[in-house]
Coordinates of C-alpha atoms and ligand atoms in Angstrom, one line a residue:
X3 CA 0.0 0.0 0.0
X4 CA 1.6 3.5 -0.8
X5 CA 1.5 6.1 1.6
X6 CA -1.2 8.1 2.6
X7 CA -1.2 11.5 0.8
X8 CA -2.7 14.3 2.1
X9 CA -2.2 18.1 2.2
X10 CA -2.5 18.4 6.3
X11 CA -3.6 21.9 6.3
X12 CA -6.9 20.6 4.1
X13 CA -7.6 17.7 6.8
X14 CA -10.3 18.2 9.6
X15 CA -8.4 18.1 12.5
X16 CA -5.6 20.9 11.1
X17 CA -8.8 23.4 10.9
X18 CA -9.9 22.1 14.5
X19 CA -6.6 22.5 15.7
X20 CA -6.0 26.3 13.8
X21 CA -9.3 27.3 16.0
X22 CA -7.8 25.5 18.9
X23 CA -4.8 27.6 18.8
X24 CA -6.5 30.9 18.5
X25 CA -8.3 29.9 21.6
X26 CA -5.2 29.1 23.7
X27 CA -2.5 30.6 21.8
X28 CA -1.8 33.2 24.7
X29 CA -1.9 30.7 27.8
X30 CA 1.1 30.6 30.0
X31 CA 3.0 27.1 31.1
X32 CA 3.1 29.0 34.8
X33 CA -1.0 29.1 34.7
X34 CA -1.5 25.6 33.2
X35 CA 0.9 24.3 36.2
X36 CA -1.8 25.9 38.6
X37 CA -3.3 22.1 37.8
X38 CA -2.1 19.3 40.3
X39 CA -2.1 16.5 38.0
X40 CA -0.2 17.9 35.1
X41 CA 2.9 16.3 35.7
X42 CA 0.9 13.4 35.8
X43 CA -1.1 13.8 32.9
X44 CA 1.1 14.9 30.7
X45 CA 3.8 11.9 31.2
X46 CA 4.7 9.0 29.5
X47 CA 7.1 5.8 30.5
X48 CA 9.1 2.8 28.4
X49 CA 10.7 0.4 31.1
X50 CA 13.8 2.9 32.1
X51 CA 13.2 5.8 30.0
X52 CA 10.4 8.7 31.2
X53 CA 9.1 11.5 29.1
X54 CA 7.7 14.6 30.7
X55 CA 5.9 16.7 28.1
X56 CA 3.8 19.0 31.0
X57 CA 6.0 22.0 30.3
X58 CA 4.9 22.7 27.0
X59 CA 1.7 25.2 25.8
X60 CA -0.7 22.4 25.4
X61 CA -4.2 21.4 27.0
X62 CA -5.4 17.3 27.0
X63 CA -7.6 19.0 23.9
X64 CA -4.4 20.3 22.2
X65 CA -3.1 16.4 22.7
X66 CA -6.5 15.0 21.5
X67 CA -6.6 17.4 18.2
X68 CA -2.8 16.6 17.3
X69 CA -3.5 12.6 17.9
X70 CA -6.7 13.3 15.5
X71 CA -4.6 14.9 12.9
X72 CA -2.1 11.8 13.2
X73 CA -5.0 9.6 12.8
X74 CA -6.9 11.4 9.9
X75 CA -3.3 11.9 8.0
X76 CA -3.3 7.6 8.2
X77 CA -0.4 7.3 10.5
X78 CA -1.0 4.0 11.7
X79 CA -1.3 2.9 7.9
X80 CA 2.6 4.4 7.3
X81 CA 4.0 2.5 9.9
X82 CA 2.8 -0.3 9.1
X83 CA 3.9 0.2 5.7
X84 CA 7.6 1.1 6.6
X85 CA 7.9 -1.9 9.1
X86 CA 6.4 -4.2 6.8
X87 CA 9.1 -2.9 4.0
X88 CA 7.1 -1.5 1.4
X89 CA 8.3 1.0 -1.0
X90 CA 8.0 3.9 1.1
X91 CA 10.6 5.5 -0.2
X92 CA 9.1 6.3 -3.9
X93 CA 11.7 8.9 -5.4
X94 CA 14.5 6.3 -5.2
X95 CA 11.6 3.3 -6.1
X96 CA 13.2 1.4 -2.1
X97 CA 12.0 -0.1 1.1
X98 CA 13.2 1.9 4.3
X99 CA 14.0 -1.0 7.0
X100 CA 16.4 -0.1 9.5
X101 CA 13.9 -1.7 12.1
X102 CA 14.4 -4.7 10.5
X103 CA 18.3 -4.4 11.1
X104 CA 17.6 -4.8 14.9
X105 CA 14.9 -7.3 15.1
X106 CA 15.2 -10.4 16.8
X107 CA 11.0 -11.8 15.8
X108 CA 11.4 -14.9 13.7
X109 CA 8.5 -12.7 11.5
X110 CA 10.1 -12.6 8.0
X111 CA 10.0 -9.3 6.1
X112 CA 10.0 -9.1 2.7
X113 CA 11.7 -7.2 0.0
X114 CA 10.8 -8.3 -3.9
X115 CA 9.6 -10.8 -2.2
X116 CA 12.3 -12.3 -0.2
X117 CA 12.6 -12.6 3.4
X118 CA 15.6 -10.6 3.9
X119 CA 16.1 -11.7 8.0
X120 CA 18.5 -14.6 6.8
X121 CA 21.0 -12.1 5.4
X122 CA 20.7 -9.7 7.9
X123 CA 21.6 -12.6 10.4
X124 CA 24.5 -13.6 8.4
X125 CA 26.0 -9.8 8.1
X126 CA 25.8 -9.5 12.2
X127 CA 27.6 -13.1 12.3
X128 CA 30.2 -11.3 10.2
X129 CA 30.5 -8.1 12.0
X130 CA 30.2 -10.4 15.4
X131 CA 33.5 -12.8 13.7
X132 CA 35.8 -10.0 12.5
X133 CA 35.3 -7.7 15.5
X134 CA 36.1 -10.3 17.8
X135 CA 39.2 -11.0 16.0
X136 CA 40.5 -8.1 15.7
X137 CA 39.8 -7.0 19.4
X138 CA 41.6 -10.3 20.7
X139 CA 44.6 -9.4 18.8
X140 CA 44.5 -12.2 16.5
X141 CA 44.0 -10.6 13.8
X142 CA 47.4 -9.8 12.7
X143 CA 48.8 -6.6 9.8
X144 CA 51.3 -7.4 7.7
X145 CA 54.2 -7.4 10.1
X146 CA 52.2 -10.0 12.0
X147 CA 51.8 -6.9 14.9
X148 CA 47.8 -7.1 16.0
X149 CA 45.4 -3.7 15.7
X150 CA 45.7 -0.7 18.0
X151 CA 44.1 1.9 15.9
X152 CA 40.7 2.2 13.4
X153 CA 40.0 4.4 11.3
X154 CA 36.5 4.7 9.8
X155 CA 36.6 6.9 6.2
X156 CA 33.5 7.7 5.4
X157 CA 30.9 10.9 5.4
X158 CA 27.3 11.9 6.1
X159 CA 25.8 8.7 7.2
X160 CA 28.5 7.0 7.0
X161 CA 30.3 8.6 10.0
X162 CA 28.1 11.0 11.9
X163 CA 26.1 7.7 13.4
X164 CA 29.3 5.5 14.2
X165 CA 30.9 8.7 15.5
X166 CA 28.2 10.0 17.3
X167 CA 27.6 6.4 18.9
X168 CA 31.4 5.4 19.7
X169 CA 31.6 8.9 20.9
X170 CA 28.5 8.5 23.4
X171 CA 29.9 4.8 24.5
X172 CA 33.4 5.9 25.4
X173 CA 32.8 4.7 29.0
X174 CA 32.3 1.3 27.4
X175 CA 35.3 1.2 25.1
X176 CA 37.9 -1.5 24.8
X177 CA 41.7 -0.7 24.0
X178 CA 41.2 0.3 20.5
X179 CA 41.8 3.6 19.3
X180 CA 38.6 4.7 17.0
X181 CA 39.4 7.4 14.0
X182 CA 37.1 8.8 12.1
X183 CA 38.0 10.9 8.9
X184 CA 35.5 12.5 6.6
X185 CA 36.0 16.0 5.6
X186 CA 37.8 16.4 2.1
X187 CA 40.0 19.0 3.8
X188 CA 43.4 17.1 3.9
X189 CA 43.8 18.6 7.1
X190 CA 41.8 16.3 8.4
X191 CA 43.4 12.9 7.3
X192 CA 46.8 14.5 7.7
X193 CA 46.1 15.4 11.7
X194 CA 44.8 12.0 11.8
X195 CA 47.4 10.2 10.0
X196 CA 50.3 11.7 12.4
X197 CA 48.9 9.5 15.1
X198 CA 48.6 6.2 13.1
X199 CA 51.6 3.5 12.7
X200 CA 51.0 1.3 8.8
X201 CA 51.6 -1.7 10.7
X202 CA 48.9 -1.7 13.5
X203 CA 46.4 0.4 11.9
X204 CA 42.6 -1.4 10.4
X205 CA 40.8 1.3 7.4
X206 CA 37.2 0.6 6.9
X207 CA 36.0 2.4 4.3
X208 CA 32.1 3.0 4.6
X209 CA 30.5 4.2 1.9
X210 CA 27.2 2.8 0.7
X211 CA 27.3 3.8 -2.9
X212 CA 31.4 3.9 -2.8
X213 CA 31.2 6.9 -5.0
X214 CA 31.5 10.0 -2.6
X215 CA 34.2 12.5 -3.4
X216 CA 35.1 13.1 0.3
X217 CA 35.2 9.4 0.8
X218 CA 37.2 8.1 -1.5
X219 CA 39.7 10.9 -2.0
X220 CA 40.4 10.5 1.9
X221 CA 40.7 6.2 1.3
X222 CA 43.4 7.0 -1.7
X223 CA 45.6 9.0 0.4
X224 CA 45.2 6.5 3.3
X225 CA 45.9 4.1 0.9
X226 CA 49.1 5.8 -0.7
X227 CA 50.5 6.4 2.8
X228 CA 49.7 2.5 3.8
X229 CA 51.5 1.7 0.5
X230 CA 54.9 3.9 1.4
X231 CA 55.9 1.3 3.9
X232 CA 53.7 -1.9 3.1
X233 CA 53.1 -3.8 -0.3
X234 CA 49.9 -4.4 -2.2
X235 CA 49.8 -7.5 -1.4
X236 CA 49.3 -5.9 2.5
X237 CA 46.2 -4.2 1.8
X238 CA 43.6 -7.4 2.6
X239 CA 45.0 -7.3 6.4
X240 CA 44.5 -3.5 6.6
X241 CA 41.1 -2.4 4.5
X242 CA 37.8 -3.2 5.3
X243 CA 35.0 -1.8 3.9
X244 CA 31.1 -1.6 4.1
X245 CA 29.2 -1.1 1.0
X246 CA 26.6 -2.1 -1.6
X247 CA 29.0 -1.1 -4.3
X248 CA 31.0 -4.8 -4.5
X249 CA 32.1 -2.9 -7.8
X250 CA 33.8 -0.4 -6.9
X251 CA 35.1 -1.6 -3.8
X252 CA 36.8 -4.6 -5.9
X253 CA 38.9 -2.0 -8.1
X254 CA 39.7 -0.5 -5.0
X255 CA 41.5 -3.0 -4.4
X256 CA 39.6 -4.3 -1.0
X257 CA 39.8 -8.5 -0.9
X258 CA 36.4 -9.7 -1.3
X259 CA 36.7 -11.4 2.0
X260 CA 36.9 -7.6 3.9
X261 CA 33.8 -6.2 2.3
X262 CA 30.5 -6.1 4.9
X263 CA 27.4 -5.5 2.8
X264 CA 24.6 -3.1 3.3
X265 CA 21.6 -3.2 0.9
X266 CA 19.4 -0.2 -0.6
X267 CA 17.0 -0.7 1.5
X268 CA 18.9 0.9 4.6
X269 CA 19.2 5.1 4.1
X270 CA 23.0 6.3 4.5
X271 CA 21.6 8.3 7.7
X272 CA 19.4 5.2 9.7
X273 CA 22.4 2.9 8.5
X274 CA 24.5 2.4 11.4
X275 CA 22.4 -0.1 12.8
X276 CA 23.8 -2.1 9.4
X277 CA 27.7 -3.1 9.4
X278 CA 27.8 0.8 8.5
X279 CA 28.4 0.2 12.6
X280 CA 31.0 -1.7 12.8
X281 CA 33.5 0.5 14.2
X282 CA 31.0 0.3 17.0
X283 CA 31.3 -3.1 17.2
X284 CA 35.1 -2.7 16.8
X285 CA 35.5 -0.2 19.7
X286 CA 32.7 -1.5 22.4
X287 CA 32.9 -4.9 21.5
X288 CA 30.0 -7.0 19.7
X289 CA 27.8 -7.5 22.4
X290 CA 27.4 -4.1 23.0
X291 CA 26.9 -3.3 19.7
X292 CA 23.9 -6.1 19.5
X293 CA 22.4 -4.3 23.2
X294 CA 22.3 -1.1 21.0
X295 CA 20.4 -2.7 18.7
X296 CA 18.0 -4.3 21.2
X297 CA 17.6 -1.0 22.7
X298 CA 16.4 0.5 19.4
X299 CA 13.8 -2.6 19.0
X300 CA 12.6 -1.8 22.0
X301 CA 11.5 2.0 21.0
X302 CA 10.1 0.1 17.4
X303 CA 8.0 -2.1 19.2
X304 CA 6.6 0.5 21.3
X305 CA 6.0 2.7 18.0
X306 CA 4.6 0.1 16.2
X307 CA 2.1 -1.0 18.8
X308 CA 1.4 1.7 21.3
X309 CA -1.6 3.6 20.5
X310 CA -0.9 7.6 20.1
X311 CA -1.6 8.8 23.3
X312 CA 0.8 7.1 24.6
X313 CA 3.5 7.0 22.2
X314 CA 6.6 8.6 22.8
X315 CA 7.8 9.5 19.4
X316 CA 4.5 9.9 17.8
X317 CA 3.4 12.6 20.9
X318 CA 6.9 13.9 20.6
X319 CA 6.7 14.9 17.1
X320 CA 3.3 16.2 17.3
X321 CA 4.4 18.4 19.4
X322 CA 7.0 19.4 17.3
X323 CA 4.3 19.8 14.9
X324 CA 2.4 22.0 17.2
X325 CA 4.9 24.5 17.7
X326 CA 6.7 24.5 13.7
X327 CA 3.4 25.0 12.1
X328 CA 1.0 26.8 15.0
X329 CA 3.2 28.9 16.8
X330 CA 5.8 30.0 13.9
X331 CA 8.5 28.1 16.3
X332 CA 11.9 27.8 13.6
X333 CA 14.5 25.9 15.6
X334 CA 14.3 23.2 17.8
X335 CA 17.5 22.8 20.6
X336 CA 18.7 19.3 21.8
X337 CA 20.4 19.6 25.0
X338 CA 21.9 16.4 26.5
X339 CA 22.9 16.6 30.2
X340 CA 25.9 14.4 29.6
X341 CA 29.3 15.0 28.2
X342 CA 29.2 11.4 26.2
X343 CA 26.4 12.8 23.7
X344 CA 27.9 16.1 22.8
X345 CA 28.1 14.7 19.1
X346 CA 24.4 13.9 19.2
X347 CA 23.0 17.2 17.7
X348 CA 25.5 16.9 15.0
X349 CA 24.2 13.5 14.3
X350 CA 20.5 14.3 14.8
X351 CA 21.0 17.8 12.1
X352 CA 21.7 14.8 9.3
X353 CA 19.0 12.4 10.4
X354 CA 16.5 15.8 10.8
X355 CA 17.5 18.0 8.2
X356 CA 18.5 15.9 5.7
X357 CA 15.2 14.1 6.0
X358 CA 12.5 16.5 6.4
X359 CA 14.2 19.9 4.9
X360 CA 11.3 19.5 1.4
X361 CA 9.5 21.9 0.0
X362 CA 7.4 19.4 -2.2
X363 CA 4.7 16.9 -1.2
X364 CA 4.0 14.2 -2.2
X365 CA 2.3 14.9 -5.3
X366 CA 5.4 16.8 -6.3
X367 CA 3.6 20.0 -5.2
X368 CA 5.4 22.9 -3.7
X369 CA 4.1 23.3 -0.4
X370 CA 2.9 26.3 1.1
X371 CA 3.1 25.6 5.2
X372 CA 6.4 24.7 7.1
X373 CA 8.3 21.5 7.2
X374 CA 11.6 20.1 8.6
X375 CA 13.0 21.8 11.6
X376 CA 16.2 23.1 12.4
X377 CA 17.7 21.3 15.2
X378 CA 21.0 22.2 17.2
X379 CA 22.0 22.1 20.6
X380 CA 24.6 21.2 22.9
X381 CA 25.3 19.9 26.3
X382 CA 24.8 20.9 29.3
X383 CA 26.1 22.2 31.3
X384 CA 28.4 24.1 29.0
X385 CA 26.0 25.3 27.2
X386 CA 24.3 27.1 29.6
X387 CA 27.0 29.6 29.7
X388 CA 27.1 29.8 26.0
X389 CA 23.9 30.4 24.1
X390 CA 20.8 29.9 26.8
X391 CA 20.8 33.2 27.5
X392 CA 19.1 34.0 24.0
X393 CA 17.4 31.2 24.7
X394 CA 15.8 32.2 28.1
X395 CA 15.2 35.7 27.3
X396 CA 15.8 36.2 23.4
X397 CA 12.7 36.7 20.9
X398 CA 12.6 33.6 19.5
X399 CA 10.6 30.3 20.7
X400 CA 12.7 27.7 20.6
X401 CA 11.6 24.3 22.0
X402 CA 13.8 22.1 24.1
X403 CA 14.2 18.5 24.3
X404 CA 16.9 18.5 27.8
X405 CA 17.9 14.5 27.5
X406 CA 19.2 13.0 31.2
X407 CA 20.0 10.3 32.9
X408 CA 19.6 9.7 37.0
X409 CA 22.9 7.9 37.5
X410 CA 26.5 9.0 36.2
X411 CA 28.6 6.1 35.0
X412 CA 31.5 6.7 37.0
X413 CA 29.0 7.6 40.2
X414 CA 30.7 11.2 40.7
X415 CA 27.6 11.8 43.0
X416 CA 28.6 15.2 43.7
X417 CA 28.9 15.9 40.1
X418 CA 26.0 14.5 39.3
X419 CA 23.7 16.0 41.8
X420 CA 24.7 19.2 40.5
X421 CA 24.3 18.5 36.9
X422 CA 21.2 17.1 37.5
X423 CA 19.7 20.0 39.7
X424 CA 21.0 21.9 36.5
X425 CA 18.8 20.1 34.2
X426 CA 15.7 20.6 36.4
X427 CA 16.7 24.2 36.9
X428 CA 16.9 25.4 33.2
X429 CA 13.9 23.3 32.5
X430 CA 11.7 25.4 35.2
X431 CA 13.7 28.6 34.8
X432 CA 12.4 28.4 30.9
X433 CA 9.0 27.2 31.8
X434 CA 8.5 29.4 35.0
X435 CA 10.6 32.1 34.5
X436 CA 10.8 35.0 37.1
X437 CA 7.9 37.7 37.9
X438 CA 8.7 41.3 38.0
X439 CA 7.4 40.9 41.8
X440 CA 10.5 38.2 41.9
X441 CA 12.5 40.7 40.8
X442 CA 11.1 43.3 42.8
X443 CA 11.9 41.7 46.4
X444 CA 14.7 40.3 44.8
X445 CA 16.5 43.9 44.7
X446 CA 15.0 45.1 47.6
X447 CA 16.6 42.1 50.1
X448 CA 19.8 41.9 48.4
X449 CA 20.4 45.6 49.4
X450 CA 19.7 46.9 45.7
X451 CA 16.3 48.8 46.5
X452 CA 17.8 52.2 44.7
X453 CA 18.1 50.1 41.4
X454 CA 15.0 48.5 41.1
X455 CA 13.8 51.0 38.4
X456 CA 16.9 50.9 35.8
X457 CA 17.2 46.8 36.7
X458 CA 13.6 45.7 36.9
X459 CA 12.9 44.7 33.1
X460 CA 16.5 43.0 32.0
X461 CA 16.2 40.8 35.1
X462 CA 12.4 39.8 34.3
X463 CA 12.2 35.9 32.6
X464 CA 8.7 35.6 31.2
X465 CA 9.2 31.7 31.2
X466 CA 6.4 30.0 29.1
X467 CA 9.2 28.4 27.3
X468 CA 8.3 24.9 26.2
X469 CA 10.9 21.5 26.6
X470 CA 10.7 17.7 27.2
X471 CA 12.1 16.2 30.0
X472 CA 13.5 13.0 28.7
X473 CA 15.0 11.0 31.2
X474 CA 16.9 7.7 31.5
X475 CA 18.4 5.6 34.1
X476 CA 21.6 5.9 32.6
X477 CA 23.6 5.7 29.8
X478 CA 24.3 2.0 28.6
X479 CA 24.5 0.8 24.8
X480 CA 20.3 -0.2 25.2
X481 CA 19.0 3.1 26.4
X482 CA 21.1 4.9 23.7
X483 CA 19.8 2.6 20.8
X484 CA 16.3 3.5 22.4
X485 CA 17.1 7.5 22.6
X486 CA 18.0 7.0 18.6
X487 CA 15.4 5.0 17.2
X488 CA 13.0 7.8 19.1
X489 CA 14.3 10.5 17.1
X490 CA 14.5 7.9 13.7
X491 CA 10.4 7.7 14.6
X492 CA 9.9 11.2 15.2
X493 CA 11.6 12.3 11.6
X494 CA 9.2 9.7 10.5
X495 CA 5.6 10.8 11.8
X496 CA 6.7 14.0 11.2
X497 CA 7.5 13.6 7.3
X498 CA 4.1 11.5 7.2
X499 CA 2.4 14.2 8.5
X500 CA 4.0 17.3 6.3
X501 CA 3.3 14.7 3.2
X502 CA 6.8 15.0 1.8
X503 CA 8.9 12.4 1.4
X504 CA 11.5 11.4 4.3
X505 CA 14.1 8.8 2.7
X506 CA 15.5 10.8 -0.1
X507 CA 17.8 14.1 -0.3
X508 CA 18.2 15.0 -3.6
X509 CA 19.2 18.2 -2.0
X510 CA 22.2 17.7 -1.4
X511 CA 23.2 17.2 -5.0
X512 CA 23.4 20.0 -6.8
X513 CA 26.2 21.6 -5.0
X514 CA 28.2 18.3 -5.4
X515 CA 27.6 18.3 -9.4
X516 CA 29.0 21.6 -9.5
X517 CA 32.2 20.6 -7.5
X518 CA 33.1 18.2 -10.0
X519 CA 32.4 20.8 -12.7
X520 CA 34.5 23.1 -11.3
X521 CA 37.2 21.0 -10.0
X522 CA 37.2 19.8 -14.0
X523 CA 37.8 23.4 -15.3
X524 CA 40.8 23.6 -13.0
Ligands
F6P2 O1 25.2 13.9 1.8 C1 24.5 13.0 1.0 C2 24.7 11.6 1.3 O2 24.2 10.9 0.3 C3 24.1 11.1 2.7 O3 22.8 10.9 2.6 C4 25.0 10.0 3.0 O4 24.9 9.6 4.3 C5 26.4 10.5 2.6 O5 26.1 11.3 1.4 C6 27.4 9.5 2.3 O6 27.1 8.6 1.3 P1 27.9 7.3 1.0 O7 27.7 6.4 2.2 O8 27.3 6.7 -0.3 O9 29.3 7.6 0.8

C-alpha cells in the first residue's frame, strides 16, 4: 500500500486545531501548572526511559486534536507500511527497514519478495567474527603486529552515526583507538594520519554507494601512505569496507573477504544499525553493539504497537508539529545533560534535516506551510554559559528537548547531583521564568532597593518556554539505541504528516555536481 497523501492543512483536524490555537495561543505554562495533576497527565514511560511533556503550551484538547490529525493523516497505515518494507521510499523506487536491522522476531519481512532476516543474520555473524578477531589481537597486519588503531573513512551517514555512537559509548570502550576521517579538507586525514603506525592500523572504508568525493579521495591518500611502507599485497590485512557497491570496492582493491554488505534498503543516515556500525562493534565490542540494537527494538515495538496517546515518538513529534506549524516556532535545541552525547546534535541535524528539509509533497507539489526543523543544541552544562541566554530571554521560541540520565557512570555523586539539579533548573527557569514581583523583592533584600527602576525589566524571565524532559536511568548501549530510534520515529511521523517524502535528499546534489564541474575546469 503506498503512503497516505494528504495536504495536512486541508484535513479536519488541522482546521480544529487552527481554532484551537486561536483559543489558547496566549496561555502561560506558569497558569496551566496551577493544575495538580499535570505532571501526571502529561507523562509517559518505556521500562527505564520517562518523558515529561507537562512544560509545554498544550491542554489534553491540544493532545486530543494533534493525535486526531495523526489519525486522519493515516499514521497507523505508514508505519505499518515502513515496518512491513514496502516501497515507502518512492523517489529512489526502495523499502526503508532499519527496524528490520535490529529485530530479533522470527517474522520474516519481505523485500521483492524475499525474506531478507536470513542475510541480515548472516551480516551480524560477520560483524560479530571479524570484531572479535580483531579485538583479541589475533588478527594480525602485515608485520604479524595485531590492531591498535581504526580508522573509519566515510561521510554523512556513514560517519556521523558510528561517530556519534562510539563517541557517546566511550565509558564502554575497549583498548582500541577509533578514527574517524570525513571531511575532504586534507587537514583532516593528515592530523589523523600523524597519530597512526602502517603496521597496527585497520581502514574501513564505509561508503554505501562507494562513490563519494570526500570518501574516496580520503581512502586514496590512506591508501598511498599505507602503500609507502607496506606492499599491495598488504592491503587485505589493513582495508575493510562496508558497502553495496562490491564494484567499486573490488577495483579499490579491497579483498572480497573484507567487504561487509549493506543493501538499498537501509538510508545512509538510519544505517548504522547495518555493518555501516562496525567501528562500533570494533570499539565497544559485539555485544554491546547487539544491546544497541536491542535497545532501538525496544522503542520500534513500542511505536509500532502503542496507540498515540501514549506514544513517545509519535506525541513527541506532534508536538514538534504544534509549535513549527501553529506557533511559527523555527528551531528546535537538543540539549543532553551528559558530556558522552555532545556529538548527538551533530548526528540528529543529518538524520532531521537531511530528512525532512522539502518543500514538495508528495504529489510533487510545492508546499505552502512549514516542514523540517532546524535542530542544534549542545550539552549541558556548557552550554548554559554559552547560548541559553538567548534562549531564556531572546525573541525567538525555541523548544527544548533537555535528554538526562539519573545515575552518572562513574558515580561522581557530587557531580552528578549538581548536573542534574541543573537540568531541572533550566527546565523550570524556561518554563517558570521570574515575575517582575521576583524581581522586585529580589533587589529590595539583596540591598539593591535604589536600582530597582533601571534593573527591573532585564532581570524579568517571562518563562512560558516549552521543553521535554526525557530521562533515562543511565547511559548504557540499550537506552542509547532506544534514545535513537526515538528520534529515527519522530523524523518519521513527522515527514508523514508534512506529506513530503522522508528517505531521499536529492538536495544535497546540486552543489556536489557543481564541485566536480568546477574542479574539471581547474
Ligand atoms: O550527503 C548526502 C549523502 O548521500 C548522505 O545521505 C549519505 O549519508 C552520505 O552522502 C554518504 O554517502 P555514502 O555512504 O554513499 O558515501
Amino acid at each position: 500500500m503506498a503512503l497516505p497523501n494528504n495536504n495536512p492543512t486541508q484535513t479536519i483536524a488541522w482546521q480544529q486545531l487552527t481554532d484551537h490555537f486561536n483559543e489558547i495561543k496566549d496561555i502561560k505554562i506558569q497558569d496551566l501548572y496551577k493544575h495538580d495533576d499535570r505532571q501526571k497527565d502529561f507523562s509517559l514511560t518505556l521500562n527505564d526511559l520517562s518523558v515529561d511533556f507537562s512544560k509545554n503550551r498544550i491542554t489534553s484538547e491540544t493532545i486530543k486534536l494533534l493525535v486526531d490529525l495523526a489519525k486522519e493523516i493515516g499514521l497507523q497505515e505508514a508505519i505499518e507500511s515502513q515496518f512491513n518494507g514496502e516501497v515507502i521510499n518512492v523517489t529512489e523506487n526502495r523499502a526503508v527497514l532499519h527496524t528490520a536491522l535490529r529485530s530479533n522476531s522470527e517474522d520474516p519481512v519481505l523485500v521483492e519478495g524475499k525474506n531478507i532476516k536470513p542475510q541480515i543474520q548472516t551480516a551480524l555473524r560477520k560483524i560479530r567474527s571479524f570484531s572479535n578477531k580483531v579485538i583479541s589481537g589475533k588478527w594480525k597486519g602485515y608485520t604479524g603486529k595485531s590492531i591498535t588503531d581504526i580508522v573509519n573513512i566515510g561521510i554523512g551517514g556513514s560517519d556521523l552515526g558510528p561517530d556519534m555512537i562510539v563517541e557517546s559509548l566511550q565509558y564502554y570502550k575497549n583498548h582500541l583507538n577509533t578514527h574517524f576521517v570525513s571531511n575532504v579538507d586534507g587537514d583532516h586525514v593528515s592530523e589523523i594520519m600523524k597519530r597512526l603506525d602502517p603496521e597496527t592500523t585497520l581502514f574501513v572504508i564505509v561508503s554505501k554507494t562507494f562513490t563519494t568525493q570526500e570518501t574516496i579521495t580520503n581512502a586514496e591518500t590512506l591508501k598511498n601512505w599505507f602503500l609507502k611502507s607496506a606492499t599491495i599485497f598488504d592491503i587485505p590485512k589493513h582495508f575493510v569496507a562496508v558497502s553495496t557497491n562490491l564494484v567499486a570496492v573490488d577495483n579499490f582493491g579491497i579483498d572480497k573477504a573484507n567487504v561487509f554488505t549493506m543493501w538499498n534498503w537501509v538510508g545512509g543516515r538510519f544505517s548504522l544499525w547495518s555493518a555501516v556500525g562496525l567501528s562500533i562493534s570494533l570499539s565497544v565490542g559485539f555485544e554491546n553493539y547487539k544491546a544497541l540494537l536491542d535497545g532501538a527494538e525496544e522503542m520500534d515495538i513500542h511505536f509500532r504497537n502503542e496507540s498515540f496517546e501514549t506514544n513517545i515518538p509519535v506525541i513527541l513529534a506532534l508536538l514538534s508539529v504544534w509549535y513549527n506549524n501553529f506557533y511559527g516556532a523555527e528551531t528546535e535545541a537538543v540539549l543532553p545533560y551528559s558530556q558522552y552525547l555532545k556529538k548527538l546534535p551533530d548526528y540528529l541535524q543529518q538524520a532531521i534535516m537531511e530528512s525532512n528539509g522539502k518543500g514538495v509533497d508528495r504529489n510533487g507539489d510545492k508546499i505552502d506551510y512549514q516542514t523540517g526543523t532546524i535542530v542544534w543544541g549542545s550539552t549541558g552544562t556548557n552550554m548554559q554559559h554559552a547560548f541559553m541566554q538567548l534562549v531564556h530571554q531572546g525573541t525567538k521560541l525555541i523548544p527544548a528537548d533537555f535528554i538526562g540520565y539519573k545515575e552518572s557512570l562513574y558515580g561522581l555523586t557530587d557531580h552528578h547531583k549538581k548536573l542534574m539539579a541543573n537540568y531541572y533548573g533550566q527546565i523550570d527557569a524556561l518554563a517558570f521564568g521570574k515575575t517582575k514581583e521576583d524581581v522586585h523583592l529580589e533587589l529590595q533584600v539583596s540591598g539593591n532597593a535604589d536600582k530597582i527602576n533601571t534593573l527591573l525589566p532585564f532581570k524579568v524571565f517571562e518563562g512560558n518556554r516549552p521543553s521535554n524532559a526525557i530521562l533515562f536511568d543511565k547511559l548504557t548501549p540499550k537506552s542509547l539505541g532506544k534514545l535513537v530510534a526515538f528520534y529515527e520515529h519522530k523524523i518519521f511521523t513527522q515527514g508523514i504528516i508534512w506529506n513530503i517524502y522522508s528517505y531521499d535528499q536529492f538536495g544535497v546534489e546540486l552543489g556536489k555536481e557543481l564541485a566536480k564541474k568546477l574542479l574539471k575546469k581547474q
